[in-house]
Coordinates of C-alpha atoms and ligand atoms in Angstrom, one line a residue:
M21 CA -29.2 112.9 36.7
C22 CA -31.0 114.2 39.8
G23 CA -32.2 117.7 39.9
I24 CA -31.5 120.1 42.8
I25 CA -32.9 123.5 43.7
G26 CA -32.3 125.8 46.6
Y27 CA -33.9 129.2 47.4
I28 CA -33.2 132.0 49.9
G29 CA -35.3 135.2 49.7
R30 CA -38.6 136.6 50.7
K31 CA -41.1 134.3 48.8
P32 CA -42.8 131.4 50.5
V33 CA -40.2 128.7 49.6
E34 CA -42.5 125.7 49.2
R35 CA -44.0 127.0 45.9
V36 CA -40.7 128.1 44.5
L37 CA -39.2 124.7 45.2
L38 CA -42.1 122.7 43.9
T39 CA -42.3 124.6 40.6
G40 CA -38.5 124.3 40.3
L41 CA -38.7 120.5 40.9
H42 CA -41.4 120.1 38.3
R43 CA -39.0 121.7 35.8
L44 CA -36.1 119.6 36.9
E45 CA -38.0 116.4 37.0
Y46 CA -36.7 115.2 33.6
R47 CA -33.3 114.7 35.3
G48 CA -34.6 112.0 37.6
Y49 CA -38.0 111.0 38.9
D50 CA -38.0 108.1 41.3
S51 CA -38.4 110.0 44.5
A52 CA -38.4 113.7 45.6
G53 CA -38.1 115.8 48.8
V54 CA -37.7 119.2 50.3
A55 CA -36.2 120.7 53.5
T56 CA -37.0 124.2 54.6
L57 CA -35.8 126.4 57.5
N58 CA -38.1 128.7 59.3
G59 CA -36.0 131.0 61.3
S60 CA -34.6 129.2 64.3
G61 CA -37.7 126.9 64.3
G62 CA -35.8 124.0 62.9
I63 CA -35.6 122.1 59.7
H64 CA -38.8 120.7 58.1
V65 CA -38.3 117.7 55.8
R66 CA -40.8 116.0 53.5
R67 CA -39.8 113.1 51.2
V68 CA -41.8 110.7 49.1
V69 CA -41.2 107.8 46.7
G70 CA -42.5 108.7 43.3
R71 CA -42.9 111.8 41.2
V72 CA -42.9 115.5 42.1
R73 CA -46.7 115.5 41.9
D74 CA -46.7 112.9 44.7
L75 CA -44.6 115.3 46.8
E76 CA -46.9 118.1 45.9
R77 CA -49.9 116.1 47.2
H78 CA -48.0 115.3 50.3
L79 CA -47.2 118.9 50.9
Q80 CA -50.9 119.9 50.5
Q81 CA -51.6 117.7 53.6
D82 CA -48.4 118.7 55.4
P83 CA -47.0 122.0 54.1
V84 CA -43.5 123.3 55.0
P85 CA -43.0 126.9 56.1
G86 CA -40.1 129.4 55.5
T87 CA -38.4 131.4 52.9
L88 CA -35.2 129.3 52.7
G89 CA -35.1 125.7 51.5
I90 CA -33.6 123.0 49.3
A91 CA -35.2 120.3 47.2
H92 CA -34.3 117.3 45.1
T93 CA -35.7 114.9 42.5
R94 CA -33.8 111.7 42.4
W95 CA -32.5 109.2 39.9
A96 CA -31.3 106.4 42.2
T97 CA -27.6 105.4 42.0
H98 CA -26.8 104.1 45.6
G99 CA -29.8 102.6 47.3
R100 CA -33.2 101.7 45.8
P101 CA -35.9 104.4 45.5
S102 CA -37.4 104.7 49.0
E103 CA -38.4 107.5 51.4
I104 CA -35.3 106.9 53.5
N105 CA -33.0 107.1 50.5
A106 CA -34.7 110.2 49.1
H107 CA -33.0 113.5 49.6
P108 CA -32.6 115.8 51.5
H109 CA -30.4 113.9 53.9
L110 CA -29.6 115.1 57.5
D111 CA -26.5 114.8 59.6
A112 CA -26.6 112.9 62.9
S113 CA -27.5 116.0 64.9
G114 CA -30.3 117.0 62.6
R115 CA -28.8 120.5 62.2
L116 CA -27.8 120.1 58.6
A117 CA -29.8 119.2 55.5
L118 CA -28.2 118.5 52.1
V119 CA -29.3 117.7 48.5
H120 CA -26.8 116.2 46.2
N121 CA -26.4 115.4 42.5
G122 CA -23.5 113.2 41.6
I123 CA -21.7 110.3 43.2
I124 CA -19.4 110.2 46.3
E125 CA -17.0 107.4 45.3
N126 CA -15.3 107.0 48.7
H127 CA -18.6 106.9 50.6
D128 CA -17.8 103.5 52.1
T129 CA -14.5 104.7 53.6
I130 CA -16.2 107.8 55.0
R131 CA -19.1 105.8 56.4
T132 CA -16.7 103.3 58.1
F133 CA -14.7 106.1 59.6
L134 CA -17.8 107.9 60.9
E135 CA -19.4 104.8 62.2
G136 CA -16.2 104.2 64.2
Q137 CA -16.9 107.6 65.7
G138 CA -20.3 106.4 66.9
I139 CA -22.4 108.0 64.1
T140 CA -25.4 105.9 62.9
F141 CA -26.4 106.0 59.3
R142 CA -30.0 105.9 58.3
S143 CA -29.9 105.4 54.5
E144 CA -28.0 103.3 51.9
T145 CA -26.9 106.4 50.0
D146 CA -23.5 107.8 49.2
T147 CA -24.9 111.3 49.9
E148 CA -25.5 110.6 53.6
A149 CA -21.8 110.0 54.0
L150 CA -21.1 113.6 52.8
V151 CA -23.7 115.3 55.0
Q152 CA -22.6 113.2 58.0
L153 CA -19.0 114.2 57.4
I154 CA -19.8 117.9 57.2
G155 CA -21.9 117.5 60.4
F156 CA -19.0 115.7 62.1
L157 CA -16.5 118.4 61.2
Y158 CA -19.0 121.1 62.1
E159 CA -19.4 119.5 65.6
Q160 CA -15.6 119.8 66.0
T161 CA -14.9 123.2 64.6
G162 CA -18.1 125.2 64.9
D163 CA -17.3 126.8 61.5
L164 CA -20.0 125.8 59.0
V165 CA -18.4 127.0 55.8
E166 CA -14.9 125.7 56.7
S167 CA -16.5 122.3 57.6
V168 CA -18.1 122.1 54.1
R169 CA -14.7 123.0 52.5
R170 CA -12.8 120.4 54.5
A171 CA -15.4 117.7 53.8
L172 CA -15.4 118.5 50.0
R173 CA -11.6 118.3 50.0
D174 CA -11.9 114.8 51.5
V175 CA -14.5 113.3 49.1
D176 CA -13.8 111.6 45.8
G177 CA -16.3 111.7 43.0
T178 CA -18.7 114.3 41.7
Y179 CA -21.2 116.6 43.4
G180 CA -23.5 119.5 43.0
I181 CA -24.9 120.2 46.4
A182 CA -27.1 122.7 48.3
L183 CA -27.0 122.8 52.1
L184 CA -28.8 124.5 54.9
C185 CA -28.1 124.6 58.6
R186 CA -30.4 125.3 61.5
D187 CA -27.7 127.4 63.2
A188 CA -27.5 129.7 60.2
P189 CA -31.1 130.5 59.3
E190 CA -30.1 133.1 56.7
T191 CA -27.5 131.1 54.8
L192 CA -27.7 128.8 51.8
I193 CA -24.5 127.0 50.7
A194 CA -23.9 125.5 47.3
A195 CA -20.9 123.8 45.7
R196 CA -20.0 121.8 42.7
R197 CA -17.5 119.4 41.2
G198 CA -18.4 117.5 38.1
S199 CA -22.1 118.1 38.4
P200 CA -23.7 121.2 37.0
L201 CA -24.8 124.0 39.3
L202 CA -25.7 127.6 38.8
V203 CA -26.6 130.4 41.1
G204 CA -29.5 132.7 40.1
I205 CA -29.4 136.3 41.3
G206 CA -32.9 137.8 41.7
E207 CA -34.1 140.8 43.6
D208 CA -33.5 140.2 47.3
E209 CA -33.2 136.5 46.5
Y210 CA -30.8 133.8 45.3
L211 CA -31.5 130.5 43.8
V212 CA -29.4 127.5 43.2
S213 CA -30.2 124.9 40.6
S214 CA -28.9 122.1 38.4
D215 CA -30.1 124.0 35.4
G216 CA -31.7 127.2 34.3
S217 CA -35.2 125.9 33.6
A218 CA -35.9 125.7 37.4
I219 CA -35.2 129.4 38.0
I220 CA -35.9 131.2 34.8
E221 CA -39.2 132.6 36.1
H222 CA -37.4 134.3 38.9
T223 CA -34.3 135.6 37.2
S224 CA -32.1 135.4 34.1
Q225 CA -29.0 136.6 35.9
V226 CA -26.8 133.6 36.7
V227 CA -23.4 132.6 37.9
Y228 CA -22.2 129.2 36.6
L229 CA -20.2 127.7 39.5
Q230 CA -17.0 126.1 38.4
D231 CA -15.6 122.8 39.7
G232 CA -14.2 123.2 43.2
E233 CA -16.1 126.4 44.1
I234 CA -18.4 127.0 47.1
A235 CA -21.0 129.7 47.1
V236 CA -22.4 131.2 50.3
L237 CA -25.7 133.0 49.8
G238 CA -27.5 135.2 52.2
P239 CA -28.5 138.8 53.1
A240 CA -24.8 139.8 52.9
G241 CA -24.8 138.8 49.3
L242 CA -23.0 136.1 47.3
T243 CA -19.5 135.0 48.2
I244 CA -17.6 132.4 46.2
T245 CA -14.4 130.7 47.3
T246 CA -12.6 127.6 46.3
T247 CA -12.5 124.5 48.6
D248 CA -9.0 125.9 49.6
A249 CA -10.7 129.2 50.7
V250 CA -9.3 131.3 47.8
P251 CA -11.8 134.0 46.9
V252 CA -13.3 133.9 43.4
E253 CA -14.9 136.8 41.6
A254 CA -18.5 136.0 40.5
E255 CA -19.0 136.2 36.8
V256 CA -22.6 137.0 36.0
S257 CA -24.1 135.7 32.7
E258 CA -27.5 136.1 31.1
L259 CA -29.5 132.8 30.9
E260 CA -30.2 132.1 27.3
M261 CA -33.7 130.6 27.8
T262 CA -37.3 131.8 28.0
L263 CA -40.2 130.4 30.0
E264 CA -42.1 129.8 26.8
Q265 CA -39.4 127.4 25.6
I266 CA -39.9 125.1 28.5
E267 CA -43.7 125.0 28.5
L268 CA -45.8 122.5 26.6
A269 CA -47.6 125.2 24.5
G270 CA -50.6 123.0 23.9
F271 CA -48.7 119.8 23.0
E272 CA -49.4 116.7 25.0
H273 CA -45.7 116.0 25.5
H274 CA -42.4 117.8 25.3
M275 CA -41.1 115.1 22.9
L276 CA -43.9 115.9 20.4
K277 CA -43.4 119.6 20.8
E278 CA -39.7 119.2 20.2
I279 CA -40.2 117.0 17.2
Y280 CA -42.5 119.7 15.8
E281 CA -40.0 122.5 16.6
Q282 CA -37.4 121.0 14.3
P283 CA -38.0 123.2 11.2
E284 CA -37.5 126.2 13.5
T285 CA -34.6 124.8 15.5
L286 CA -32.8 123.9 12.3
R287 CA -33.3 127.4 11.0
D288 CA -31.8 128.7 14.3
T289 CA -28.9 126.3 14.1
M290 CA -28.0 127.5 10.6
R291 CA -29.0 131.2 10.9
G292 CA -26.1 133.5 10.1
R293 CA -23.7 130.6 9.7
I294 CA -24.3 129.8 6.0
D295 CA -23.8 132.0 3.0
A296 CA -25.0 129.8 0.2
R297 CA -24.5 132.5 -2.5
E298 CA -20.9 133.1 -1.5
G299 CA -20.4 129.4 -0.8
R300 CA -19.2 130.0 2.7
V301 CA -19.7 128.7 6.2
K302 CA -19.1 131.0 9.2
L303 CA -18.9 129.2 12.5
G304 CA -18.0 132.0 14.9
G305 CA -17.2 129.7 17.8
L306 CA -14.4 128.0 15.9
V307 CA -12.3 131.0 14.8
T308 CA -9.7 130.4 17.5
C309 CA -9.1 127.0 16.1
E310 CA -9.0 127.8 12.4
R311 CA -5.4 126.6 12.0
E312 CA -6.1 123.2 13.6
I313 CA -9.2 122.8 11.5
A314 CA -7.4 123.7 8.3
R315 CA -4.5 121.3 9.1
A316 CA -6.5 118.4 10.4
R317 CA -5.6 115.1 8.8
R318 CA -7.8 112.9 10.9
L319 CA -11.0 113.5 12.9
L320 CA -11.9 111.6 16.0
L321 CA -15.6 112.1 17.1
A322 CA -17.1 111.0 20.4
G323 CA -20.4 111.0 22.1
C324 CA -23.0 108.8 23.7
G325 CA -26.4 107.5 22.6
T326 CA -28.1 109.8 20.2
A327 CA -25.1 112.0 20.1
W328 CA -23.0 109.0 19.0
H329 CA -25.5 108.4 16.2
A330 CA -25.1 112.0 15.1
A331 CA -21.3 111.4 15.1
L332 CA -21.8 108.4 12.9
V333 CA -23.7 110.5 10.4
G334 CA -20.8 113.0 10.8
E335 CA -18.3 110.3 9.7
Y336 CA -20.1 110.0 6.3
L337 CA -20.3 113.8 6.0
F338 CA -16.6 114.5 6.8
E339 CA -15.4 111.7 4.6
E340 CA -17.6 112.6 1.7
L341 CA -17.5 116.4 1.8
A342 CA -14.1 117.0 3.4
R343 CA -12.3 113.8 2.5
V344 CA -10.8 113.7 6.0
P345 CA -10.5 110.2 7.5
T346 CA -12.9 110.1 10.4
E347 CA -13.3 107.7 13.3
V348 CA -16.3 107.6 15.7
E349 CA -16.0 106.3 19.3
Y350 CA -18.4 105.7 22.1
A351 CA -17.1 108.3 24.7
S352 CA -17.5 105.6 27.3
E353 CA -15.1 103.4 25.5
L354 CA -12.7 106.0 24.4
R355 CA -12.1 107.3 27.9
Y356 CA -10.6 103.9 29.0
R357 CA -8.7 103.2 25.8
N358 CA -5.4 104.6 25.0
P359 CA -6.6 106.7 22.0
I360 CA -3.9 107.5 19.4
I361 CA -3.8 111.2 19.1
D362 CA -1.1 112.6 16.7
E363 CA -0.4 116.1 15.5
G364 CA -2.9 115.9 12.7
T365 CA -5.8 114.6 14.9
L366 CA -8.7 117.0 15.6
A367 CA -11.2 115.8 18.1
L368 CA -14.9 116.6 18.4
V369 CA -17.2 115.8 21.2
I370 CA -20.9 115.9 20.8
S371 CA -23.4 116.4 23.6
Q372 CA -26.8 117.9 24.0
S373 CA -26.5 118.5 27.7
G374 CA -22.8 119.3 27.8
E375 CA -22.7 117.4 31.1
T376 CA -22.6 113.7 30.1
A377 CA -19.9 112.1 32.4
D378 CA -18.5 109.7 29.8
T379 CA -18.2 112.4 27.1
L380 CA -16.6 114.8 29.5
A381 CA -14.1 112.1 30.6
A382 CA -13.3 111.4 26.9
L383 CA -12.8 115.1 26.2
R384 CA -10.4 115.3 29.2
E385 CA -8.5 112.2 28.1
M386 CA -8.1 113.6 24.5
K387 CA -6.9 117.0 25.9
T388 CA -4.4 115.2 28.2
K389 CA -3.0 113.6 25.1
G390 CA -2.6 117.0 23.4
A391 CA -5.6 117.0 21.1
T392 CA -7.4 120.1 20.2
V393 CA -11.0 119.3 21.1
L394 CA -14.0 121.0 19.5
G395 CA -17.5 120.8 21.1
V396 CA -20.9 120.5 19.5
V397 CA -23.1 121.2 22.5
N398 CA -26.6 122.6 23.2
V399 CA -26.5 123.8 26.7
V400 CA -24.7 127.1 26.9
G401 CA -22.2 127.4 29.7
S402 CA -22.2 123.6 30.3
T403 CA -19.1 121.9 31.5
I404 CA -18.2 120.3 28.1
A405 CA -18.9 123.7 26.4
R406 CA -16.4 125.3 28.8
E407 CA -13.7 122.7 28.7
T408 CA -13.5 122.3 24.9
D409 CA -11.0 124.5 23.0
A410 CA -13.7 125.9 20.8
G411 CA -17.2 124.9 19.8
V412 CA -20.5 125.4 18.0
Y413 CA -23.7 125.7 20.0
L414 CA -26.8 123.9 18.6
R415 CA -29.1 126.8 19.5
V416 CA -32.2 124.5 19.8
G417 CA -33.3 125.8 23.2
P418 CA -33.9 123.5 26.2
E419 CA -34.6 119.9 25.2
I420 CA -36.8 118.5 28.0
G421 CA -38.2 115.2 26.6
V422 CA -35.8 112.5 27.8
A423 CA -35.7 111.1 24.2
S424 CA -33.5 113.4 22.2
T425 CA -35.0 114.6 18.9
K426 CA -34.3 118.3 18.0
A427 CA -30.8 118.1 19.3
F428 CA -30.1 115.1 17.0
T429 CA -31.0 117.0 13.8
A430 CA -29.2 120.1 14.9
Q431 CA -26.1 118.0 15.7
I432 CA -26.2 116.7 12.1
A433 CA -26.7 120.2 10.7
V434 CA -23.7 121.5 12.6
L435 CA -21.5 118.6 11.5
A436 CA -22.7 119.2 7.9
M437 CA -21.7 122.8 8.1
L438 CA -18.3 122.0 9.5
A439 CA -17.8 119.3 6.9
V440 CA -18.6 121.7 4.1
D441 CA -16.3 124.3 5.6
M442 CA -13.5 121.8 5.8
G443 CA -14.2 120.5 2.3
R444 CA -14.1 124.0 0.9
R445 CA -10.6 124.5 2.4
R446 CA -9.5 121.3 0.7
H447 CA -11.1 120.1 -2.5
L448 CA -14.7 121.3 -2.9
S449 CA -15.2 123.8 -5.7
P450 CA -17.2 127.0 -5.0
W451 CA -20.2 125.7 -6.9
Q452 CA -20.2 122.3 -5.2
T453 CA -20.0 124.1 -1.9
A454 CA -22.9 126.4 -2.9
E455 CA -25.0 123.4 -3.9
V456 CA -24.7 121.6 -0.6
L457 CA -25.3 124.8 1.4
A458 CA -28.3 125.7 -0.7
E459 CA -29.7 122.3 0.0
L460 CA -28.9 122.6 3.7
E461 CA -30.8 125.9 3.8
A462 CA -33.8 124.2 2.2
I463 CA -33.9 121.4 4.8
P464 CA -36.1 123.1 7.4
E465 CA -38.9 123.4 4.8
K466 CA -38.4 119.7 3.9
V467 CA -38.6 118.8 7.6
E468 CA -41.9 120.7 7.7
Q469 CA -43.1 118.5 4.8
A470 CA -41.9 115.4 6.5
L471 CA -43.9 116.3 9.6
K472 CA -47.1 116.1 7.5
L473 CA -46.6 112.3 7.7
D474 CA -47.8 112.4 11.3
E475 CA -51.3 111.1 10.7
Q476 CA -50.1 108.3 8.5
V477 CA -47.5 107.4 11.1
Q478 CA -50.1 107.3 13.8
D479 CA -52.2 104.9 11.8
L480 CA -49.2 102.7 11.3
A481 CA -48.4 102.8 15.0
R482 CA -51.9 101.6 15.8
Q483 CA -51.4 98.6 13.5
L484 CA -47.9 97.7 14.9
V485 CA -47.9 98.7 18.5
D486 CA -48.5 95.2 19.8
R487 CA -45.4 93.7 18.1
D488 CA -42.6 93.3 20.6
N489 CA -39.6 92.9 18.3
W490 CA -38.7 95.2 15.5
L491 CA -35.7 95.7 13.2
Y492 CA -34.5 98.9 11.7
L493 CA -32.3 98.8 8.6
G494 CA -30.4 101.4 6.7
R495 CA -27.4 101.7 4.4
G496 CA -24.7 104.3 4.2
V497 CA -25.5 107.6 5.9
N498 CA -28.9 106.2 6.8
Y499 CA -27.5 103.3 8.8
P500 CA -27.1 105.6 11.8
V501 CA -30.7 106.8 11.2
A502 CA -31.8 103.1 11.6
L503 CA -29.8 102.9 14.8
E504 CA -31.4 106.1 16.1
G505 CA -34.9 105.0 15.1
A506 CA -34.4 101.7 17.0
L507 CA -33.1 103.6 20.1
K508 CA -36.1 106.0 20.1
L509 CA -38.5 103.1 20.0
K510 CA -36.7 101.1 22.7
E511 CA -36.3 104.0 25.2
I512 CA -39.9 105.3 25.2
S513 CA -42.1 102.4 24.2
Y514 CA -40.0 99.6 25.8
I515 CA -40.3 97.6 22.5
H516 CA -37.2 95.6 21.7
A517 CA -35.7 97.0 18.5
E518 CA -32.4 96.5 16.8
G519 CA -30.8 98.8 14.2
L520 CA -28.5 97.3 11.5
P521 CA -26.7 98.1 8.3
A522 CA -29.2 96.5 5.9
A523 CA -26.7 94.2 4.3
E524 CA -25.7 92.8 7.7
M525 CA -29.2 91.3 8.1
K526 CA -28.3 88.2 6.1
H527 CA -25.3 87.5 8.4
G528 CA -27.5 86.5 11.3
P529 CA -30.3 88.8 12.3
I530 CA -32.5 87.6 9.4
A531 CA -33.1 84.5 11.6
L532 CA -35.3 86.8 13.7
I533 CA -37.7 87.6 10.9
D534 CA -41.0 85.8 11.1
K535 CA -44.6 86.5 10.0
G536 CA -45.6 90.1 10.6
M537 CA -42.3 91.2 12.3
P538 CA -42.0 95.0 11.7
V539 CA -38.9 95.9 9.7
V540 CA -38.4 99.6 9.2
V541 CA -36.2 100.2 6.2
V542 CA -34.7 103.6 5.7
A543 CA -34.4 103.6 1.9
P544 CA -34.3 107.1 0.3
R545 CA -33.4 107.2 -3.4
D546 CA -29.6 107.1 -3.6
H547 CA -26.8 105.1 -5.2
M548 CA -27.6 102.1 -2.9
H549 CA -31.3 102.1 -3.5
D550 CA -31.3 98.9 -5.7
K551 CA -29.3 97.1 -3.0
I552 CA -31.8 98.0 -0.3
V553 CA -34.7 97.0 -2.5
S554 CA -33.1 93.5 -2.6
N555 CA -33.0 93.5 1.2
I556 CA -36.7 94.4 1.2
E557 CA -37.4 91.4 -1.1
E558 CA -35.5 89.2 1.4
I559 CA -37.7 90.4 4.3
R560 CA -40.9 89.9 2.2
S561 CA -39.9 86.4 1.4
R562 CA -39.8 85.7 5.2
Q563 CA -43.2 87.4 5.6
G564 CA -41.8 90.3 7.6
R565 CA -43.8 93.5 7.5
V566 CA -41.8 96.2 5.7
I567 CA -42.2 99.9 6.6
A568 CA -40.1 101.8 4.1
V569 CA -39.0 105.4 4.5
T570 CA -38.2 106.6 1.0
T571 CA -38.1 109.6 -1.2
E572 CA -41.3 111.3 -2.4
G573 CA -42.5 109.8 -5.7
D574 CA -40.7 106.5 -5.3
T575 CA -43.3 104.3 -6.9
R576 CA -41.2 101.3 -6.9
L577 CA -41.4 100.8 -3.2
R578 CA -45.1 101.4 -3.1
G579 CA -45.7 98.0 -4.6
L580 CA -43.1 96.3 -2.4
A581 CA -43.4 97.5 1.1
D582 CA -46.4 97.1 3.4
A583 CA -46.3 100.8 4.2
V584 CA -44.3 103.6 2.6
L585 CA -43.5 106.9 4.3
E586 CA -42.3 109.3 1.7
V587 CA -40.1 112.2 2.6
P588 CA -39.0 115.1 0.4
A589 CA -35.9 114.6 -1.8
T590 CA -32.6 116.1 -0.8
L591 CA -29.0 115.4 -1.4
P592 CA -28.4 111.8 -0.3
I593 CA -25.7 112.9 2.2
L594 CA -28.2 115.2 3.9
S595 CA -31.1 112.8 3.8
P596 CA -30.8 111.8 7.6
L597 CA -32.2 115.2 8.4
V598 CA -35.5 114.2 6.8
T599 CA -35.6 110.4 7.1
T600 CA -35.3 110.6 10.8
I601 CA -38.5 112.6 11.2
P602 CA -41.0 109.8 10.6
L603 CA -39.0 107.5 12.9
Q604 CA -39.2 109.9 15.7
L605 CA -43.0 110.2 15.2
L606 CA -43.3 106.4 15.0
A607 CA -41.6 105.9 18.4
Y608 CA -43.6 108.7 19.9
H609 CA -47.0 107.2 18.8
C610 CA -46.1 103.7 19.8
A611 CA -45.1 104.9 23.3
R612 CA -48.3 106.9 23.7
L613 CA -50.5 104.1 22.5
R614 CA -48.9 101.8 25.0
G615 CA -49.8 104.4 27.7
H616 CA -46.2 105.2 28.7
D617 CA -45.0 108.5 30.2
V618 CA -43.3 109.6 27.0
D619 CA -41.3 112.4 28.5
K620 CA -40.1 110.4 31.5
P621 CA -39.4 106.8 30.4
R622 CA -38.7 104.2 33.0
N623 CA -35.1 103.9 34.3
L624 CA -33.9 106.8 32.3
A625 CA -33.1 110.5 33.0
K626 CA -31.9 113.3 30.9
S627 CA -28.3 114.3 31.3
V628 CA -26.3 111.2 32.4
T629 CA -23.8 112.7 34.8
V630 CA -22.8 109.3 36.2
E631 CA -20.5 106.8 34.7
Ligands
F6R18 C1 -31.5 109.2 23.6 C2 -30.8 110.1 24.5 C3 -29.4 109.7 25.0 C4 -28.4 110.8 24.9 C5 -27.1 110.5 25.6 C6 -26.1 111.6 25.4 O1 -32.7 109.7 23.2 O2 -31.2 111.2 24.8 O3 -28.9 108.5 24.3 O4 -28.3 111.2 23.6 O5 -27.3 110.2 26.9 O6 -26.5 112.7 26.0 P1 -25.9 114.1 25.7 O7 -26.2 114.4 24.3 O8 -26.6 115.1 26.6 O9 -24.4 114.0 25.9

């Protein structure tokens, strides 16, 4: 939530900041702003309500000079989206400007204290409390970096910040606690950013700041200390991202591009990790936890949103393939419960961004209770990736569309590989193992086939787009797919949709079905097919409109459903990897036909770093 970027170097800063903000916009997009410093000529601030393109228009009329600056794209937490609440925020003297991602929890206390000192606040934000506090301390001490350290020691909550000061026209300061921040090292230049996408065209050399660290950047180089002034050695890493990966490449939206990338991303997720002939899985990131994996008697999986749906698919995979009892929890619930972690419990957290606040808190809670926690994460070097005991990266590249698609299928693929690995150590025979692995390897091609449904799905979307209430039903391992299909439709097309286990329909939700109500039934051929056919009959009797996702060649459903989307056959336990594809496309086309901004749905933002 919220994207921040800072730059110090020789390039005109306005363009660097704007390009960076465009790339960070998926993190929040209700207002945006920049502040630049031009020698001792003072701070130039421009802020607008709306998108980065609105800020860009504003800057065309009223540009900002300089080669040092900071910028922000906001997802409002404290204070409605308005120019006055947009970042950057200034201190009372107007000497300091700051952009912030995160939440200052004790902002009220700080505000009351500072107001008592005669300082007047201008905005409703928590961020202003931080910059005003730094300004107040700077006024007293005259030491900029020490004032930042002292202020950060006094605040509760989370922050990724970038700050500049009129009195230090060759210095950019950045710090983090709980919100992601990295420093890019270019030639005679430094960048600071919430994620790599904003800086990749300048450099791929980065330092991931750790919680409680402050970076001071300028002609003298990069200095990192803790908030207690302890020096820290900068560890330089290579950013695993290319410019190509974050561009649209001819697609109208990132979401569509990412849906279409899935055959390739799934290949990348599995590459080198499966040996079907030998019947072996090799997950390099987990070798340090081999003992815990081998001895696990119970699995506890946690995530949020789409990642939680992947965890639910995981529950079926682990119980069927590994015969290990598995529980799935919303990370947001688990963090405030008192989860039972015993010696045989192995925990797994799933997160695309690796920064989701609830998932991170659940991970920390489980570690406090002594669990070994494995991570299934996409973003390399993210907080969750660093704090888990071991983990498996998804390798799907940056996911920019706010609605998660390629990360979902990769999460399932990783869970499937781990389930097979655990199963092999327990009861799966070599040939059973080989069968599942061979089928997993064949999945990317089947996803390619499933994508060919796109035109049929588009037609269907045209027929159904005006309906405001939908149901999604599935059974067994396809029940989470129904949940995920409904979530996709809700979040980008703003159509109300509910996902249910198909048999639950008759316990209440069937009352919703009336003439023409779309009911998407995920019904591939498996041992529950007959049961789900009965559910379809029940919907038809109430004149609901059935859209069935089934296995290629299923002639039985052709006569029963109003529309049939046929996906290639695979092992039933792996079917979510293909049945989910037409549902992603359906949500996409409905949102597009309704004229919504598919990649930036209202009220949402990628990477939920607030509670
Ligand atoms: C839905 C979506 C969200 C995320 C959730 C967790 O399309 O993107 O529901 O899945 O916010 O995010 P990560 O996986 O980054 O922890």
